[in-house]
Short mmCIF file of C-alpha atoms in Angstrom, two decimals:
data_model
loop_
_atom_site.label_atom_id
_atom_site.label_comp_id
_atom_site.label_asym_id
_atom_site.label_seq_id
_atom_site.Cartn_x
_atom_site.Cartn_y
_atom_site.Cartn_z
CA MET A 340 17.23 23.21 1.80
CA HIS A 341 17.13 21.61 -1.63
CA ILE A 342 19.72 18.96 -2.54
CA ARG A 343 20.37 18.31 -6.22
CA ILE A 344 22.60 15.56 -7.60
CA SER A 345 23.41 16.63 -11.17
CA HIS A 346 24.83 14.28 -13.84
CA LEU A 347 27.22 12.64 -11.41
CA SER A 348 29.86 10.24 -12.80
CA ARG A 349 32.75 8.43 -11.13
CA SER A 350 35.02 5.68 -12.46
CA PHE A 351 37.62 3.44 -10.84
CA LYS A 352 40.03 2.07 -13.45
CA ASN A 353 37.73 0.45 -16.03
CA VAL A 354 34.64 0.38 -13.81
CA LYS A 355 31.97 3.08 -14.07
CA ALA A 356 30.74 3.16 -10.47
CA VAL A 357 28.39 6.12 -11.02
CA ASN A 358 27.12 6.91 -14.50
CA ASP A 359 25.42 10.26 -15.21
CA LEU A 360 23.27 10.06 -12.08
CA SER A 361 20.75 12.81 -11.28
CA PHE A 362 18.06 13.13 -8.60
CA GLU A 363 16.97 15.61 -5.92
CA PHE A 364 15.25 15.87 -2.54
CA SER A 365 14.42 18.56 0.03
CA SER A 366 14.30 19.41 3.73
CA GLY A 367 11.73 17.71 5.90
CA ASN A 368 11.87 14.50 3.89
CA VAL A 369 13.45 11.08 4.30
CA PHE A 370 14.64 9.96 0.88
CA GLY A 371 15.53 6.32 0.27
CA PHE A 372 18.57 5.36 -1.81
CA ILE A 373 18.07 1.85 -3.16
CA GLY A 374 20.17 -0.46 -5.28
CA PRO A 375 21.83 -3.89 -5.36
CA ASN A 376 25.29 -4.37 -3.91
CA GLY A 377 27.79 -2.75 -6.27
CA ALA A 378 25.21 -0.35 -7.68
CA GLY A 379 27.18 2.78 -6.78
CA LYS A 380 25.31 3.87 -3.66
CA THR A 381 28.32 4.24 -1.37
CA THR A 382 30.35 6.01 -4.06
CA THR A 383 27.52 8.50 -4.57
CA ILE A 384 27.13 9.04 -0.83
CA ARG A 385 30.87 9.61 -0.38
CA ILE A 386 30.80 12.26 -3.13
CA MET A 387 27.80 13.93 -1.49
CA ALA A 388 29.69 13.96 1.81
CA SER A 389 32.74 15.56 0.09
CA MET A 390 34.87 12.50 0.87
CA ASP A 391 35.45 11.84 -2.83
CA MET A 392 35.25 13.96 -5.96
CA PRO A 393 33.34 13.07 -9.15
CA ASP A 394 34.88 12.76 -12.60
CA ALA A 395 31.93 14.77 -13.90
CA GLY A 396 28.81 16.39 -12.52
CA ASP A 397 28.23 17.97 -9.13
CA VAL A 398 26.09 17.97 -6.00
CA PHE A 399 24.40 21.19 -4.91
CA PHE A 400 23.13 22.00 -1.42
CA ASP A 401 20.89 24.90 -2.38
CA ASP A 402 23.46 26.77 -4.50
CA ILE A 403 26.58 25.46 -2.76
CA SER A 404 28.66 23.11 -4.93
CA VAL A 405 30.40 20.15 -3.31
CA VAL A 406 33.05 20.30 -6.05
CA ASN A 407 33.87 23.98 -5.58
CA TYR A 408 33.12 24.44 -1.87
CA PRO A 409 33.62 21.11 -0.05
CA GLU A 410 34.49 22.82 3.25
CA GLU A 411 31.22 24.75 3.21
CA VAL A 412 29.29 21.59 2.40
CA ARG A 413 30.80 19.78 5.40
CA LYS A 414 29.26 22.38 7.70
CA LEU A 415 25.83 21.59 6.26
CA ILE A 416 25.84 17.80 6.35
CA GLY A 417 26.07 15.02 8.89
CA TYR A 418 27.57 11.86 7.40
CA MET A 419 26.88 8.46 8.95
CA PRO A 420 28.91 5.70 7.25
CA ASP A 421 27.95 2.03 7.37
CA ALA A 422 30.40 1.39 10.23
CA LEU A 423 31.54 3.59 13.10
CA PRO A 424 34.92 5.00 12.04
CA GLY A 425 38.01 5.05 14.25
CA PHE A 426 38.75 5.78 17.92
CA THR A 427 36.88 2.72 19.20
CA ASP A 428 39.16 2.36 22.24
CA ILE A 429 37.91 5.57 23.86
CA GLN A 430 34.77 6.29 25.84
CA VAL A 431 31.55 7.41 24.17
CA TRP A 432 31.61 10.90 25.67
CA GLU A 433 35.26 11.39 24.66
CA TYR A 434 34.47 10.38 21.09
CA LEU A 435 31.57 12.82 20.80
CA ASP A 436 33.49 15.57 22.59
CA PHE A 437 36.35 15.25 20.10
CA PHE A 438 34.04 15.81 17.12
CA ALA A 439 32.18 18.63 18.85
CA ARG A 440 35.50 20.42 19.39
CA SER A 441 36.51 19.77 15.76
CA PHE A 442 33.37 21.63 14.66
CA GLY A 443 34.29 24.59 16.83
CA LEU A 444 31.85 24.07 19.71
CA GLN A 445 33.29 25.51 22.91
CA GLY A 446 32.56 25.73 26.62
CA ARG A 447 28.97 25.77 27.80
CA ARG A 448 27.58 25.52 24.28
CA ARG A 449 29.53 22.31 23.63
CA ARG A 450 28.49 20.73 26.93
CA GLN A 451 24.85 21.64 26.40
CA THR A 452 24.85 20.36 22.81
CA LEU A 453 26.40 17.04 23.80
CA ALA A 454 23.97 16.62 26.68
CA GLU A 455 21.02 17.19 24.33
CA ILE A 456 22.37 14.75 21.74
CA GLU A 457 23.09 12.08 24.37
CA GLU A 458 19.52 12.43 25.60
CA PHE A 459 18.07 12.33 22.08
CA THR A 460 20.01 9.18 21.14
CA SER A 461 19.65 7.56 24.61
CA LEU A 462 23.41 7.38 25.15
CA GLY A 463 23.45 8.82 28.66
CA GLU A 464 23.69 5.45 30.42
CA ILE A 465 26.64 4.29 28.29
CA ARG A 466 28.52 7.57 27.89
CA GLU A 467 31.46 6.31 29.96
CA LYS A 468 31.68 2.93 28.24
CA SER A 469 34.36 2.08 25.70
CA ILE A 470 33.02 2.19 22.16
CA ALA A 471 34.75 -1.14 21.47
CA SER A 472 32.50 -2.82 24.06
CA LEU A 473 29.22 -1.65 22.51
CA SER A 474 26.73 -3.68 20.50
CA LYS A 475 26.16 -2.94 16.83
CA GLY A 476 22.97 -1.06 17.67
CA MET A 477 24.67 1.12 20.27
CA LYS A 478 27.56 1.85 17.92
CA GLN A 479 25.05 3.05 15.33
CA ARG A 480 23.53 5.35 17.94
CA VAL A 481 26.99 6.78 18.65
CA SER A 482 27.56 7.23 14.91
CA LEU A 483 24.25 9.08 14.59
CA ALA A 484 25.10 11.27 17.58
CA ARG A 485 28.47 12.12 16.02
CA ALA A 486 26.74 13.10 12.77
CA LEU A 487 24.43 15.45 14.70
CA VAL A 488 26.94 17.31 16.90
CA HIS A 489 27.03 20.39 14.65
CA ASN A 490 23.25 20.40 14.01
CA PRO A 491 23.50 19.76 10.23
CA GLN A 492 20.70 20.60 7.83
CA VAL A 493 21.27 17.40 5.85
CA LEU A 494 21.85 13.87 7.15
CA ILE A 495 23.45 11.33 4.80
CA MET A 496 23.30 7.73 6.04
CA ASP A 497 24.90 4.67 4.43
CA GLU A 498 23.11 1.43 5.42
CA PRO A 499 22.40 2.59 9.00
CA ALA A 500 20.10 -0.37 9.74
CA ALA A 501 22.48 -3.09 8.49
CA GLY A 502 23.11 -5.69 11.17
CA LEU A 503 20.64 -4.21 13.66
CA ASP A 504 18.11 -6.33 15.53
CA PRO A 505 14.39 -5.53 15.05
CA ARG A 506 14.17 -3.38 18.20
CA ALA A 507 17.22 -1.32 17.22
CA ARG A 508 15.78 -0.79 13.72
CA LEU A 509 12.49 0.44 15.18
CA GLU A 510 14.31 2.83 17.51
CA LEU A 511 16.43 4.18 14.65
CA ARG A 512 13.36 4.67 12.50
CA SER A 513 11.67 6.63 15.29
CA LEU A 514 14.69 8.93 15.62
CA LEU A 515 14.78 9.59 11.88
CA LYS A 516 11.10 10.53 11.83
CA ILE A 517 11.74 13.07 14.58
CA LEU A 518 14.72 14.54 12.72
CA ALA A 519 12.69 14.87 9.51
CA SER A 520 9.89 16.58 11.45
CA GLN A 521 12.51 19.10 12.63
CA GLY A 522 13.15 20.04 9.00
CA LYS A 523 16.27 18.03 8.23
CA ALA A 524 16.77 16.48 4.80
CA ILE A 525 17.72 12.81 5.16
CA LEU A 526 19.18 10.50 2.52
CA LEU A 527 19.05 6.90 3.67
CA SER A 528 20.49 3.92 1.82
CA SER A 529 19.26 0.49 2.86
CA HIS A 530 18.56 -3.05 1.69
CA ILE A 531 15.60 -3.36 4.09
CA LEU A 532 13.04 -2.11 1.59
CA SER A 533 9.97 -2.73 3.75
CA GLU A 534 11.40 -0.33 6.34
CA LEU A 535 12.21 2.28 3.72
CA GLN A 536 8.62 2.18 2.53
CA ASP A 537 7.42 2.83 6.09
CA ILE A 538 9.65 5.85 6.73
CA CYS A 539 10.53 7.43 3.37
CA ASN A 540 8.63 10.14 1.52
CA GLY A 541 10.46 9.30 -1.70
CA ALA A 542 13.21 7.12 -3.10
CA VAL A 543 15.65 6.67 -5.95
CA ILE A 544 16.60 3.26 -7.36
CA ILE A 545 19.91 2.75 -9.15
CA GLU A 546 21.75 -0.15 -10.75
CA GLN A 547 25.25 -0.26 -12.25
CA GLY A 548 25.58 3.43 -11.42
CA ARG A 549 22.56 4.46 -13.47
CA LEU A 550 19.20 5.83 -12.41
CA LEU A 551 16.34 3.36 -12.86
CA SER A 552 13.53 5.17 -11.10
CA ALA A 553 12.93 8.09 -8.75
CA GLY A 554 9.99 9.87 -7.19
CA THR A 555 7.66 9.95 -4.22
CA ILE A 556 6.58 6.63 -2.74
CA PRO A 557 3.10 6.93 -4.37
CA GLN A 558 4.75 7.61 -7.74
CA LEU A 559 7.05 4.61 -7.38
CA LEU A 560 4.24 2.30 -6.29
CA SER A 561 2.17 3.37 -9.27
CA GLN A 562 4.99 1.96 -11.40
CA VAL A 563 4.49 -1.40 -9.69
CA GLN A 564 0.82 -1.21 -10.56
CA ARG A 565 1.53 -0.43 -14.20
CA GLN A 566 4.03 -3.29 -14.44
CA ALA A 567 2.06 -5.77 -12.38
CA VAL A 568 -1.15 -5.16 -14.29
CA PRO A 569 -0.72 -4.15 -17.96
CA GLU A 570 -3.09 -1.75 -19.64
CA VAL A 571 -4.13 -0.03 -16.42
CA SER A 572 -6.45 2.91 -16.99
CA ASP A 573 -5.23 6.46 -16.42
CA ASP A 574 -7.47 6.78 -13.37
CA ALA A 575 -5.94 3.68 -11.81
CA VAL A 576 -2.40 4.87 -12.39
CA SER A 577 -3.02 8.23 -10.79
CA ALA A 578 -4.83 6.83 -7.77
CA GLU A 579 -3.17 6.88 -4.38
CA PRO A 580 -1.57 3.52 -3.57
CA ASP A 581 -3.14 3.28 -0.13
CA GLY A 582 -5.54 0.33 -0.30
CA GLN A 583 -4.17 -0.86 -3.64
CA LEU A 584 -3.96 -4.65 -3.63
CA LEU A 585 -3.24 -7.35 -6.15
CA LEU A 586 -5.56 -10.36 -5.84
CA VAL A 587 -4.21 -13.56 -7.37
CA ILE A 588 -7.09 -15.99 -7.93
CA ARG A 589 -6.62 -19.66 -8.89
CA CYS A 590 -9.38 -21.19 -10.96
CA LEU A 591 -10.22 -24.80 -11.85
CA HIS A 592 -11.25 -23.65 -15.32
CA ASP A 593 -13.14 -20.85 -17.08
CA SER A 594 -10.89 -18.04 -15.83
CA GLU A 595 -12.42 -15.73 -18.45
CA ALA A 596 -15.78 -15.91 -16.65
CA VAL A 597 -14.04 -14.93 -13.42
CA ARG A 598 -12.38 -12.00 -15.17
CA LEU A 599 -15.69 -10.71 -16.53
CA LYS A 600 -17.41 -11.04 -13.15
CA LEU A 601 -14.60 -9.18 -11.40
CA LEU A 602 -14.86 -6.28 -13.84
CA GLU A 603 -18.46 -5.73 -12.72
CA HIS A 604 -17.27 -4.81 -9.21
CA PRO A 605 -16.58 -1.07 -8.61
CA ALA A 606 -13.45 -1.77 -6.53
CA VAL A 607 -11.78 -3.71 -9.34
CA GLN A 608 -9.60 -1.47 -11.49
CA ASN A 609 -8.14 -3.98 -13.91
CA VAL A 610 -7.92 -7.72 -14.48
CA ILE A 611 -5.55 -9.86 -16.52
CA LEU A 612 -5.31 -13.60 -17.16
CA GLU A 613 -2.18 -15.63 -16.55
CA PRO A 614 -1.34 -19.15 -17.75
CA GLY A 615 -2.62 -22.00 -15.60
CA HIS A 616 -6.07 -20.47 -15.00
CA ILE A 617 -4.64 -17.67 -12.86
CA VAL A 618 -6.47 -14.34 -12.63
CA GLN A 619 -4.73 -11.19 -11.36
CA ALA A 620 -7.00 -8.38 -10.25
CA GLN A 621 -5.89 -4.90 -9.23
CA VAL A 622 -8.36 -3.70 -6.61
CA LYS A 623 -8.73 -0.65 -4.39
CA CYS A 624 -10.17 -1.87 -1.12
CA THR A 625 -9.30 -2.80 2.44
CA ASP A 626 -8.65 -6.28 3.80
CA ALA A 627 -12.08 -6.22 5.42
CA GLU A 628 -13.74 -5.70 2.04
CA ILE A 629 -12.03 -8.63 0.30
CA PRO A 630 -14.45 -11.33 1.63
CA ALA A 631 -17.45 -9.47 0.16
CA LEU A 632 -15.67 -9.12 -3.17
CA MET A 633 -14.76 -12.80 -3.28
CA GLY A 634 -18.26 -13.68 -2.07
CA THR A 635 -19.74 -12.31 -5.29
CA LEU A 636 -17.59 -14.76 -7.24
CA PHE A 637 -18.52 -17.74 -5.07
CA ALA A 638 -22.21 -16.78 -5.21
CA ALA A 639 -22.01 -16.83 -9.00
CA GLY A 640 -20.84 -20.44 -8.87
CA LEU A 641 -17.50 -19.71 -10.48
CA PRO A 642 -14.83 -22.47 -10.28
CA ILE A 643 -12.41 -20.81 -7.84
CA ILE A 644 -9.84 -22.98 -6.05
CA GLY A 645 -8.34 -20.26 -3.87
CA PHE A 646 -6.83 -16.79 -3.79
CA THR A 647 -4.06 -14.73 -2.23
CA ARG A 648 -3.61 -11.00 -1.82
CA GLN A 649 -0.43 -9.00 -2.27
CA GLU A 650 0.37 -5.45 -1.27
CA LEU A 651 2.12 -3.46 -3.95
CA GLY A 652 5.41 -2.32 -2.45
CA LEU A 653 8.99 -1.19 -2.97
CA GLU A 654 10.31 -4.75 -2.79
CA GLU A 655 8.17 -5.77 -5.75
CA LEU A 656 9.23 -2.66 -7.67
CA PHE A 657 12.90 -3.34 -6.86
CA MET A 658 12.70 -6.94 -8.07
CA ARG A 659 10.87 -5.95 -11.24
CA ILE A 660 13.13 -3.14 -12.45
CA THR A 661 16.58 -4.38 -11.34
CA SER A 662 18.46 -7.21 -13.00
CA GLY A 663 20.73 -8.05 -10.06
CA LYS A 664 23.89 -7.12 -11.95
CA VAL A 665 26.84 -5.58 -10.12
CA GLN A 666 29.83 -3.62 -11.31
#
């Protein structure tokens, strides 16, 4: 299935929450949805889930319009909001059974489906507990199970990892990888950018309701490289980001000599000078190869005080292209 968000706009009074937003993603992928608080992520997600209607634009699931056929869209998607909605005073199995019935599952098929989902989300041991008594992580598991009861082709998740401890985040990430491998299309909004980079095939970054950047993770990381190191060659920009590092070298003096020596090394793709005798080098190598690279500089007697290495990632891209403004 191919999901296309087309020129979406939505206003609340004088605030433009979503402003001519367009992006797309497909089945078998986990697509990150990134933006500061107040960027319009939740509004966009609610429109995609047919819980709100846009002022302009549309969302298409293959050729099915959310504006014209919201009931059809609801059969295709599983929506997981940032907090478990309603009915928290009932038992887990009752909660899931209610939603399974609402989607028309009956008899043996319903019981089998719920048993499979409880096993997949590891809810079997707590199925008779009250939802109100559960931890945040367990409530998120219940919310995911509820979103899966009708076996949707698309999963839309609003900040599913918010408030989870590290173990719960790892477990959630593992479940999402399995779901993507089963061919589901997953849209995942989150502020935990390092985790998005680990799980997502692509991402879209928005601010003040507008698109800032979108693409596969390699495409997005190449933007970091272009911004972190100006005048990067075409070959460097098109290279895969795996192994791409930014070395920040502090010099006592003569940083130009360090720059020239670095450019002689085949792993060095570009070098720029910063104020304060700082040299930034974009290199394509592994951690194990860095000592040999730095060794050539020390062997040449260059006045190096120290160095650090940085991985080019989504967090750096996010900080570079967003201004931190909210609606």
